[in-house]
């Protein structure tokens, strides 16, 4: 049993030992990987749900190999910081569901769980013999939430999808970019985190419905569908005969608006600093305040239409002023004058942001391979509830706890499953 205990190192599972968290007592079977699904279950785990992340020894979460795992340690697949952020507060088991014995284990876990979540391509669970009718027969109270890139409905059924592709199909990229330029993807693939939040909301809604009916339900949270919902104003505009156009950083209704170069926080000049302040002037009074600040009283009488027509000239006037200041100095001065503005913050600045630190947004969590790491605090701040964070699980770390304590398997049974490769603590071939 030594090898099977290796990842755990005596660490207890991060199950909620409290009854005061919103989802205390709810068990979630997490079959997801990469981003959208783990982001969903991260929210649920933070709210107190007992989340059991299921991987396969032959198909671990792809994120385990991202962010340059530390190859100098015995278990490099447990050293991904990306994985650590999105899978904290969860238990981890590794089960080969391609084997009948592994499929049996998964069905047994489904029978004692409240929620099962996957973000496979539609049809994968069916091929594994884990279709909704099978799961529902095993546990009528089970809620199943699927987060495919597209949909289980033809003609999209079965299409593979990752964030950049789904974003294009969701209409978001068509709106991004500069005037007269091509569409541009966003800096991140919004389909994943937005679907993740949508998946968490779907779980909460289904739990409320189950309280009334006593029966679980199957839910699809298609990433493409959620993204289309984010551009409802563009769809309405099209219906009214006003096709949206790409605007870059500008607005069709107020001016000036944009990001303007500034000195770096270390004093470096604006040409080399890659530092910016974002400004939106939404009214005549704000524009007059801006003109007073940048010492361009000759422009103060311009109306909104004038400012829209002369946007390039106004951008140059604001940039001439902002280039002599840091982003924080420019933003502070504009805000003091009543003009909406803020520095454009990168990860380095966010990590040192005074407000985020004061709010406790970053939480230090020890990790056996990564040392003390900083994770983001739970999305929601519940008044009076201090939500503890624990590290992400090693591969198969809680096999023994789950099989013995939750399913009632003996140590001999567990050893036999391990010897047969049904459960594992290392990826196949490692």
GROMACS .gro file of C-alpha atoms in nm:
model
  430
    1UNK     CA    1   0.000   0.000   0.000
    2UNK     CA    2   0.305   0.230   0.023
    3UNK     CA    3   0.295   0.333  -0.343
    4UNK     CA    4  -0.078   0.409  -0.323
    5UNK     CA    5  -0.024   0.631  -0.020
    6UNK     CA    6   0.271   0.810  -0.174
    7UNK     CA    7   0.094   1.123  -0.305
    8UNK     CA    8  -0.112   1.175   0.008
    9UNK     CA    9   0.176   1.184   0.251
   10UNK     CA   10  -0.075   1.172   0.536
   11UNK     CA   11  -0.262   1.479   0.412
   12UNK     CA   12  -0.634   1.457   0.496
   13UNK     CA   13  -0.880   1.515   0.212
   14UNK     CA   14  -1.000   1.875   0.179
   15UNK     CA   15  -1.361   1.788   0.246
   16UNK     CA   16  -1.563   2.051   0.422
   17UNK     CA   17  -1.546   1.988   0.795
   18UNK     CA   18  -1.788   2.276   0.849
   19UNK     CA   19  -2.162   2.297   0.820
   20UNK     CA   20  -2.191   2.673   0.778
   21UNK     CA   21  -2.078   2.704   0.416
   22UNK     CA   22  -2.346   2.742   0.148
   23UNK     CA   23  -2.280   2.402  -0.016
   24UNK     CA   24  -2.172   2.200   0.287
   25UNK     CA   25  -2.303   1.846   0.250
   26UNK     CA   26  -2.317   1.855  -0.132
   27UNK     CA   27  -2.093   1.604  -0.314
   28UNK     CA   28  -1.976   1.680  -0.669
   29UNK     CA   29  -1.823   1.424  -0.904
   30UNK     CA   30  -1.588   1.623  -1.126
   31UNK     CA   31  -1.497   1.461  -1.459
   32UNK     CA   32  -1.370   1.785  -1.612
   33UNK     CA   33  -1.033   1.907  -1.728
   34UNK     CA   34  -0.850   2.216  -1.857
   35UNK     CA   35  -1.049   2.532  -1.771
   36UNK     CA   36  -1.429   2.564  -1.810
   37UNK     CA   37  -1.516   2.256  -1.604
   38UNK     CA   38  -1.250   2.296  -1.334
   39UNK     CA   39  -1.351   2.662  -1.305
   40UNK     CA   40  -1.709   2.549  -1.237
   41UNK     CA   41  -1.611   2.299  -0.970
   42UNK     CA   42  -1.365   2.545  -0.819
   43UNK     CA   43  -1.657   2.775  -0.741
   44UNK     CA   44  -1.854   2.488  -0.587
   45UNK     CA   45  -1.559   2.368  -0.379
   46UNK     CA   46  -1.498   2.720  -0.253
   47UNK     CA   47  -1.861   2.731  -0.137
   48UNK     CA   48  -1.815   2.416   0.070
   49UNK     CA   49  -1.905   2.131  -0.168
   50UNK     CA   50  -1.707   1.811  -0.146
   51UNK     CA   51  -1.557   1.787  -0.495
   52UNK     CA   52  -1.402   1.460  -0.614
   53UNK     CA   53  -1.191   1.523  -0.923
   54UNK     CA   54  -1.172   1.211  -1.140
   55UNK     CA   55  -0.882   1.167  -1.381
   56UNK     CA   56  -0.761   0.863  -1.567
   57UNK     CA   57  -0.410   0.726  -1.544
   58UNK     CA   58  -0.403   0.729  -1.924
   59UNK     CA   59  -0.575   1.068  -1.953
   60UNK     CA   60  -0.481   1.314  -1.682
   61UNK     CA   61  -0.600   1.672  -1.684
   62UNK     CA   62  -0.407   1.840  -1.969
   63UNK     CA   63  -0.334   2.135  -1.742
   64UNK     CA   64  -0.100   1.917  -1.538
   65UNK     CA   65   0.152   1.947  -1.823
   66UNK     CA   66   0.119   2.325  -1.862
   67UNK     CA   67   0.315   2.608  -1.696
   68UNK     CA   68   0.640   2.409  -1.714
   69UNK     CA   69   0.607   2.140  -1.448
   70UNK     CA   70   0.914   2.094  -1.232
   71UNK     CA   71   1.091   1.795  -1.390
   72UNK     CA   72   1.343   1.778  -1.104
   73UNK     CA   73   1.091   1.627  -0.862
   74UNK     CA   74   0.955   1.274  -0.853
   75UNK     CA   75   0.602   1.381  -0.949
   76UNK     CA   76   0.631   1.665  -1.203
   77UNK     CA   77   0.265   1.624  -1.304
   78UNK     CA   78   0.173   1.753  -0.956
   79UNK     CA   79   0.365   2.081  -0.996
   80UNK     CA   80   0.153   2.280  -1.242
   81UNK     CA   81   0.061   2.615  -1.090
   82UNK     CA   82  -0.224   2.644  -1.340
   83UNK     CA   83  -0.367   2.314  -1.213
   84UNK     CA   84  -0.311   2.423  -0.853
   85UNK     CA   85  -0.517   2.743  -0.900
   86UNK     CA   86  -0.821   2.581  -1.061
   87UNK     CA   87  -0.832   2.258  -0.860
   88UNK     CA   88  -0.770   2.374  -0.505
   89UNK     CA   89  -1.008   2.250  -0.233
   90UNK     CA   90  -1.077   1.926  -0.423
   91UNK     CA   91  -1.004   1.560  -0.366
   92UNK     CA   92  -0.837   1.367  -0.646
   93UNK     CA   93  -0.879   1.010  -0.769
   94UNK     CA   94  -0.738   0.841  -1.079
   95UNK     CA   95  -0.967   0.573  -1.225
   96UNK     CA   96  -0.942   0.396  -1.559
   97UNK     CA   97  -1.306   0.411  -1.668
   98UNK     CA   98  -1.225   0.221  -1.987
   99UNK     CA   99  -1.208  -0.092  -1.771
  100UNK     CA  100  -1.534  -0.244  -1.650
  101UNK     CA  101  -1.412  -0.226  -1.291
  102UNK     CA  102  -1.334   0.143  -1.332
  103UNK     CA  103  -1.673   0.211  -1.484
  104UNK     CA  104  -1.829   0.031  -1.189
  105UNK     CA  105  -1.639   0.257  -0.948
  106UNK     CA  106  -1.761   0.567  -1.128
  107UNK     CA  107  -2.122   0.449  -1.118
  108UNK     CA  108  -2.086   0.375  -0.749
  109UNK     CA  109  -1.958   0.728  -0.693
  110UNK     CA  110  -2.243   0.870  -0.902
  111UNK     CA  111  -2.487   0.679  -0.682
  112UNK     CA  112  -2.368   0.868  -0.370
  113UNK     CA  113  -2.314   1.209  -0.532
  114UNK     CA  114  -2.542   1.506  -0.580
  115UNK     CA  115  -2.385   1.644  -0.897
  116UNK     CA  116  -2.178   1.507  -1.186
  117UNK     CA  117  -2.002   1.756  -1.412
  118UNK     CA  118  -1.821   1.695  -1.741
  119UNK     CA  119  -1.689   1.909  -2.024
  120UNK     CA  120  -1.636   1.632  -2.276
  121UNK     CA  121  -1.742   1.651  -2.637
  122UNK     CA  122  -2.106   1.534  -2.660
  123UNK     CA  123  -2.126   1.157  -2.691
  124UNK     CA  124  -1.816   1.069  -2.487
  125UNK     CA  125  -2.010   0.962  -2.177
  126UNK     CA  126  -2.250   0.764  -2.397
  127UNK     CA  127  -1.959   0.571  -2.548
  128UNK     CA  128  -1.825   0.499  -2.200
  129UNK     CA  129  -2.161   0.350  -2.102
  130UNK     CA  130  -2.234   0.645  -1.872
  131UNK     CA  131  -2.522   0.805  -2.060
  132UNK     CA  132  -2.779   1.012  -1.871
  133UNK     CA  133  -3.037   0.732  -1.859
  134UNK     CA  134  -2.778   0.504  -1.697
  135UNK     CA  135  -2.673   0.767  -1.443
  136UNK     CA  136  -3.032   0.867  -1.369
  137UNK     CA  137  -3.132   0.504  -1.311
  138UNK     CA  138  -2.838   0.464  -1.073
  139UNK     CA  139  -2.926   0.782  -0.881
  140UNK     CA  140  -3.255   0.961  -0.959
  141UNK     CA  141  -3.147   1.259  -0.746
  142UNK     CA  142  -2.826   1.311  -0.943
  143UNK     CA  143  -2.781   1.639  -1.132
  144UNK     CA  144  -2.565   1.615  -1.444
  145UNK     CA  145  -2.415   1.930  -1.592
  146UNK     CA  146  -2.228   1.915  -1.924
  147UNK     CA  147  -2.019   2.205  -2.056
  148UNK     CA  148  -1.942   2.128  -2.420
  149UNK     CA  149  -1.782   2.386  -2.645
  150UNK     CA  150  -2.082   2.369  -2.875
  151UNK     CA  151  -2.395   2.161  -2.822
  152UNK     CA  152  -2.542   1.813  -2.802
  153UNK     CA  153  -2.793   1.915  -3.072
  154UNK     CA  154  -2.721   1.854  -3.444
  155UNK     CA  155  -2.564   1.982  -3.658
  156UNK     CA  156  -2.304   2.094  -3.401
  157UNK     CA  157  -2.315   1.771  -3.199
  158UNK     CA  158  -1.973   1.614  -3.177
  159UNK     CA  159  -1.771   1.916  -3.291
  160UNK     CA  160  -1.450   1.956  -3.089
  161UNK     CA  161  -1.404   2.300  -2.943
  162UNK     CA  162  -1.145   2.499  -2.752
  163UNK     CA  163  -1.182   2.854  -2.628
  164UNK     CA  164  -1.036   3.041  -2.929
  165UNK     CA  165  -1.261   2.851  -3.171
  166UNK     CA  166  -1.574   2.887  -2.961
  167UNK     CA  167  -1.512   3.259  -2.918
  168UNK     CA  168  -1.520   3.309  -3.294
  169UNK     CA  169  -1.839   3.105  -3.329
  170UNK     CA  170  -1.998   3.301  -3.044
  171UNK     CA  171  -1.975   3.631  -3.229
  172UNK     CA  172  -1.742   3.796  -2.978
  173UNK     CA  173  -1.435   3.807  -3.200
  174UNK     CA  174  -1.631   3.972  -3.481
  175UNK     CA  175  -1.687   4.273  -3.256
  176UNK     CA  176  -1.325   4.294  -3.142
  177UNK     CA  177  -1.060   4.483  -3.336
  178UNK     CA  178  -0.996   4.827  -3.479
  179UNK     CA  179  -1.209   5.014  -3.730
  180UNK     CA  180  -1.144   4.886  -4.084
  181UNK     CA  181  -0.932   4.604  -3.937
  182UNK     CA  182  -0.992   4.229  -3.911
  183UNK     CA  183  -1.169   4.052  -3.623
  184UNK     CA  184  -0.950   3.978  -3.323
  185UNK     CA  185  -0.975   3.722  -3.049
  186UNK     CA  186  -0.970   3.850  -2.694
  187UNK     CA  187  -0.663   3.819  -2.476
  188UNK     CA  188  -0.814   3.513  -2.312
  189UNK     CA  189  -1.070   3.260  -2.426
  190UNK     CA  190  -1.379   3.395  -2.256
  191UNK     CA  191  -1.591   3.090  -2.338
  192UNK     CA  192  -1.419   2.892  -2.063
  193UNK     CA  193  -1.450   3.111  -1.751
  194UNK     CA  194  -1.791   3.246  -1.849
  195UNK     CA  195  -1.919   2.893  -1.903
  196UNK     CA  196  -1.758   2.798  -1.573
  197UNK     CA  197  -1.961   3.057  -1.388
  198UNK     CA  198  -2.268   2.955  -1.588
  199UNK     CA  199  -2.209   2.594  -1.490
  200UNK     CA  200  -2.191   2.684  -1.122
  201UNK     CA  201  -2.513   2.884  -1.155
  202UNK     CA  202  -2.678   2.587  -1.327
  203UNK     CA  203  -2.584   2.362  -1.036
  204UNK     CA  204  -2.730   2.602  -0.781
  205UNK     CA  205  -3.051   2.636  -0.984
  206UNK     CA  206  -3.085   2.259  -1.023
  207UNK     CA  207  -3.028   2.204  -0.650
  208UNK     CA  208  -3.312   2.446  -0.576
  209UNK     CA  209  -3.534   2.263  -0.825
  210UNK     CA  210  -3.444   1.927  -0.670
  211UNK     CA  211  -3.546   2.056  -0.329
  212UNK     CA  212  -3.896   2.102  -0.472
  213UNK     CA  213  -3.921   1.788  -0.686
  214UNK     CA  214  -3.685   1.540  -0.522
  215UNK     CA  215  -3.548   1.450  -0.866
  216UNK     CA  216  -3.228   1.550  -1.043
  217UNK     CA  217  -3.199   1.677  -1.398
  218UNK     CA  218  -2.962   1.691  -1.693
  219UNK     CA  219  -2.832   2.034  -1.796
  220UNK     CA  220  -2.624   2.148  -2.092
  221UNK     CA  221  -2.424   2.470  -2.059
  222UNK     CA  222  -2.289   2.521  -2.411
  223UNK     CA  223  -1.997   2.762  -2.416
  224UNK     CA  224  -2.095   2.903  -2.756
  225UNK     CA  225  -2.451   2.973  -2.640
  226UNK     CA  226  -2.331   3.160  -2.332
  227UNK     CA  227  -2.099   3.378  -2.540
  228UNK     CA  228  -2.377   3.467  -2.783
  229UNK     CA  229  -2.577   3.583  -2.481
  230UNK     CA  230  -2.299   3.831  -2.401
  231UNK     CA  231  -2.345   4.017  -2.730
  232UNK     CA  232  -2.721   4.056  -2.712
  233UNK     CA  233  -2.696   4.428  -2.783
  234UNK     CA  234  -2.522   4.356  -3.115
  235UNK     CA  235  -2.793   4.108  -3.212
  236UNK     CA  236  -3.062   4.362  -3.128
  237UNK     CA  237  -2.877   4.624  -3.330
  238UNK     CA  238  -2.869   4.392  -3.629
  239UNK     CA  239  -3.243   4.336  -3.603
  240UNK     CA  240  -3.294   4.713  -3.606
  241UNK     CA  241  -3.079   4.751  -3.916
  242UNK     CA  242  -2.779   4.896  -3.734
  243UNK     CA  243  -2.498   4.650  -3.785
  244UNK     CA  244  -2.227   4.690  -3.517
  245UNK     CA  245  -1.881   4.790  -3.633
  246UNK     CA  246  -1.545   4.728  -3.473
  247UNK     CA  247  -1.441   5.027  -3.263
  248UNK     CA  248  -1.112   4.929  -3.100
  249UNK     CA  249  -1.090   5.120  -2.773
  250UNK     CA  250  -1.339   5.383  -2.880
  251UNK     CA  251  -1.711   5.428  -2.820
  252UNK     CA  252  -1.980   5.504  -3.075
  253UNK     CA  253  -2.157   5.745  -2.841
  254UNK     CA  254  -1.906   5.920  -2.612
  255UNK     CA  255  -1.564   6.073  -2.670
  256UNK     CA  256  -1.282   6.076  -2.610
  257UNK     CA  257  -1.228   5.720  -2.492
  258UNK     CA  258  -0.916   5.511  -2.510
  259UNK     CA  259  -0.593   5.405  -2.346
  260UNK     CA  260  -0.312   5.657  -2.333
  261UNK     CA  261   0.063   5.604  -2.284
  262UNK     CA  262   0.224   5.685  -1.951
  263UNK     CA  263   0.559   5.657  -1.781
  264UNK     CA  264   0.639   5.329  -1.617
  265UNK     CA  265   0.607   5.290  -1.239
  266UNK     CA  266   0.989   5.283  -1.227
  267UNK     CA  267   1.007   5.618  -1.405
  268UNK     CA  268   1.087   5.479  -1.749
  269UNK     CA  269   0.967   5.692  -2.039
  270UNK     CA  270   0.635   5.630  -2.211
  271UNK     CA  271   0.797   5.508  -2.534
  272UNK     CA  272   0.947   5.203  -2.364
  273UNK     CA  273   0.731   5.148  -2.055
  274UNK     CA  274   0.426   4.972  -2.208
  275UNK     CA  275   0.223   5.148  -1.938
  276UNK     CA  276  -0.123   5.294  -1.999
  277UNK     CA  277  -0.415   5.477  -1.844
  278UNK     CA  278  -0.771   5.411  -1.960
  279UNK     CA  279  -1.002   5.711  -1.987
  280UNK     CA  280  -1.371   5.751  -2.075
  281UNK     CA  281  -1.519   6.101  -2.104
  282UNK     CA  282  -1.895   6.048  -2.087
  283UNK     CA  283  -2.030   6.405  -2.057
  284UNK     CA  284  -1.958   6.769  -2.141
  285UNK     CA  285  -1.877   6.844  -1.777
  286UNK     CA  286  -1.624   6.561  -1.767
  287UNK     CA  287  -1.467   6.690  -2.086
  288UNK     CA  288  -1.438   7.041  -1.944
  289UNK     CA  289  -1.272   6.896  -1.632
  290UNK     CA  290  -1.033   6.702  -1.854
  291UNK     CA  291  -0.943   7.012  -2.054
  292UNK     CA  292  -0.868   7.205  -1.734
  293UNK     CA  293  -0.645   6.921  -1.615
  294UNK     CA  294  -0.449   6.886  -1.938
  295UNK     CA  295  -0.438   7.266  -1.984
  296UNK     CA  296  -0.626   7.271  -2.313
  297UNK     CA  297  -0.901   7.523  -2.245
  298UNK     CA  298  -0.920   7.588  -2.620
  299UNK     CA  299  -1.094   7.250  -2.659
  300UNK     CA  300  -1.336   7.279  -2.365
  301UNK     CA  301  -1.633   7.397  -2.572
  302UNK     CA  302  -1.646   7.093  -2.799
  303UNK     CA  303  -1.975   6.902  -2.800
  304UNK     CA  304  -2.000   6.524  -2.806
  305UNK     CA  305  -2.042   6.527  -3.184
  306UNK     CA  306  -1.740   6.754  -3.217
  307UNK     CA  307  -1.535   6.525  -2.998
  308UNK     CA  308  -1.636   6.217  -3.196
  309UNK     CA  309  -1.534   6.391  -3.519
  310UNK     CA  310  -1.200   6.514  -3.379
  311UNK     CA  311  -1.114   6.202  -3.179
  312UNK     CA  312  -0.761   6.162  -3.320
  313UNK     CA  313  -0.675   6.521  -3.226
  314UNK     CA  314  -0.812   6.476  -2.873
  315UNK     CA  315  -0.626   6.149  -2.827
  316UNK     CA  316  -0.302   6.330  -2.909
  317UNK     CA  317  -0.381   6.607  -2.660
  318UNK     CA  318  -0.452   6.363  -2.375
  319UNK     CA  319  -0.148   6.150  -2.463
  320UNK     CA  320   0.078   6.456  -2.453
  321UNK     CA  321  -0.037   6.510  -2.094
  322UNK     CA  322  -0.039   6.145  -1.981
  323UNK     CA  323   0.311   6.070  -2.114
  324UNK     CA  324   0.462   6.290  -1.842
  325UNK     CA  325   0.299   6.089  -1.561
  326UNK     CA  326   0.275   5.733  -1.440
  327UNK     CA  327  -0.052   5.550  -1.498
  328UNK     CA  328  -0.138   5.576  -1.128
  329UNK     CA  329  -0.065   5.949  -1.120
  330UNK     CA  330  -0.271   6.013  -1.434
  331UNK     CA  331  -0.563   5.804  -1.308
  332UNK     CA  332  -0.559   5.968  -0.966
  333UNK     CA  333  -0.563   6.316  -1.117
  334UNK     CA  334  -0.847   6.233  -1.358
  335UNK     CA  335  -1.052   6.063  -1.088
  336UNK     CA  336  -1.005   6.362  -0.857
  337UNK     CA  337  -1.147   6.577  -1.136
  338UNK     CA  338  -1.450   6.349  -1.169
  339UNK     CA  339  -1.338   6.177  -1.491
  340UNK     CA  340  -1.365   5.794  -1.511
  341UNK     CA  341  -1.009   5.661  -1.544
  342UNK     CA  342  -0.792   5.379  -1.424
  343UNK     CA  343  -0.444   5.239  -1.482
  344UNK     CA  344  -0.422   4.939  -1.715
  345UNK     CA  345  -0.290   4.672  -1.476
  346UNK     CA  346  -0.093   4.366  -1.576
  347UNK     CA  347  -0.037   4.056  -1.360
  348UNK     CA  348   0.267   4.211  -1.191
  349UNK     CA  349   0.071   4.518  -1.083
  350UNK     CA  350  -0.232   4.315  -0.976
  351UNK     CA  351  -0.012   4.100  -0.754
  352UNK     CA  352   0.092   4.414  -0.563
  353UNK     CA  353  -0.242   4.598  -0.581
  354UNK     CA  354  -0.314   4.757  -0.242
  355UNK     CA  355  -0.691   4.710  -0.266
  356UNK     CA  356  -0.664   4.340  -0.353
  357UNK     CA  357  -0.416   4.282  -0.073
  358UNK     CA  358  -0.637   4.469   0.177
  359UNK     CA  359  -0.938   4.265   0.067
  360UNK     CA  360  -0.743   3.942   0.114
  361UNK     CA  361  -0.777   3.853  -0.254
  362UNK     CA  362  -0.452   3.654  -0.253
  363UNK     CA  363  -0.425   3.361  -0.016
  364UNK     CA  364  -0.100   3.184   0.068
  365UNK     CA  365  -0.133   2.806   0.052
  366UNK     CA  366   0.152   2.559   0.114
  367UNK     CA  367   0.226   2.298  -0.151
  368UNK     CA  368   0.465   2.002  -0.112
  369UNK     CA  369   0.647   2.074  -0.442
  370UNK     CA  370   0.581   2.443  -0.506
  371UNK     CA  371   0.638   2.576  -0.156
  372UNK     CA  372   0.408   2.852  -0.035
  373UNK     CA  373   0.196   2.968  -0.328
  374UNK     CA  374  -0.054   3.251  -0.377
  375UNK     CA  375  -0.401   3.154  -0.492
  376UNK     CA  376  -0.695   3.382  -0.564
  377UNK     CA  377  -0.964   3.411  -0.300
  378UNK     CA  378  -1.313   3.271  -0.364
  379UNK     CA  379  -1.515   3.468  -0.619
  380UNK     CA  380  -1.783   3.552  -0.364
  381UNK     CA  381  -1.714   3.717  -0.029
  382UNK     CA  382  -1.969   3.585   0.219
  383UNK     CA  383  -2.008   3.814   0.517
  384UNK     CA  384  -1.893   3.639   0.831
  385UNK     CA  385  -1.757   3.329   0.652
  386UNK     CA  386  -1.383   3.274   0.634
  387UNK     CA  387  -1.336   3.014   0.359
  388UNK     CA  388  -1.015   2.816   0.395
  389UNK     CA  389  -0.822   2.716   0.084
  390UNK     CA  390  -0.629   2.391   0.049
  391UNK     CA  391  -0.392   2.290  -0.229
  392UNK     CA  392  -0.488   2.100  -0.541
  393UNK     CA  393  -0.466   1.720  -0.511
  394UNK     CA  394  -0.185   1.507  -0.644
  395UNK     CA  395  -0.285   1.254  -0.908
  396UNK     CA  396  -0.481   0.980  -0.733
  397UNK     CA  397  -0.403   1.129  -0.394
  398UNK     CA  398  -0.735   1.037  -0.239
  399UNK     CA  399  -0.792   0.698  -0.403
  400UNK     CA  400  -0.776   0.516  -0.071
  401UNK     CA  401  -0.995   0.761   0.119
  402UNK     CA  402  -1.265   0.759  -0.149
  403UNK     CA  403  -1.264   0.384  -0.205
  404UNK     CA  404  -1.240   0.289   0.161
  405UNK     CA  405  -1.438   0.560   0.338
  406UNK     CA  406  -1.701   0.644   0.076
  407UNK     CA  407  -1.747   0.316  -0.111
  408UNK     CA  408  -1.655   0.065   0.160
  409UNK     CA  409  -1.375  -0.119  -0.022
  410UNK     CA  410  -1.128  -0.317   0.187
  411UNK     CA  411  -0.755  -0.260   0.171
  412UNK     CA  412  -0.716  -0.589  -0.015
  413UNK     CA  413  -0.978  -0.482  -0.270
  414UNK     CA  414  -0.803  -0.150  -0.319
  415UNK     CA  415  -0.466  -0.323  -0.363
  416UNK     CA  416  -0.616  -0.551  -0.626
  417UNK     CA  417  -0.765  -0.254  -0.814
  418UNK     CA  418  -0.428  -0.081  -0.804
  419UNK     CA  419  -0.244  -0.391  -0.926
  420UNK     CA  420  -0.488  -0.418  -1.218
  421UNK     CA  421  -0.435  -0.053  -1.312
  422UNK     CA  422  -0.797   0.037  -1.239
  423UNK     CA  423  -0.678   0.302  -0.994
  424UNK     CA  424  -0.337   0.466  -0.998
  425UNK     CA  425  -0.126   0.741  -0.849
  426UNK     CA  426   0.096   0.793  -1.154
  427UNK     CA  427   0.018   0.855  -1.520
  428UNK     CA  428   0.028   0.547  -1.743
  429UNK     CA  429   0.387   0.459  -1.828
  430UNK     CA  430   0.536   0.663  -1.539
   0.00000   0.00000   0.00000
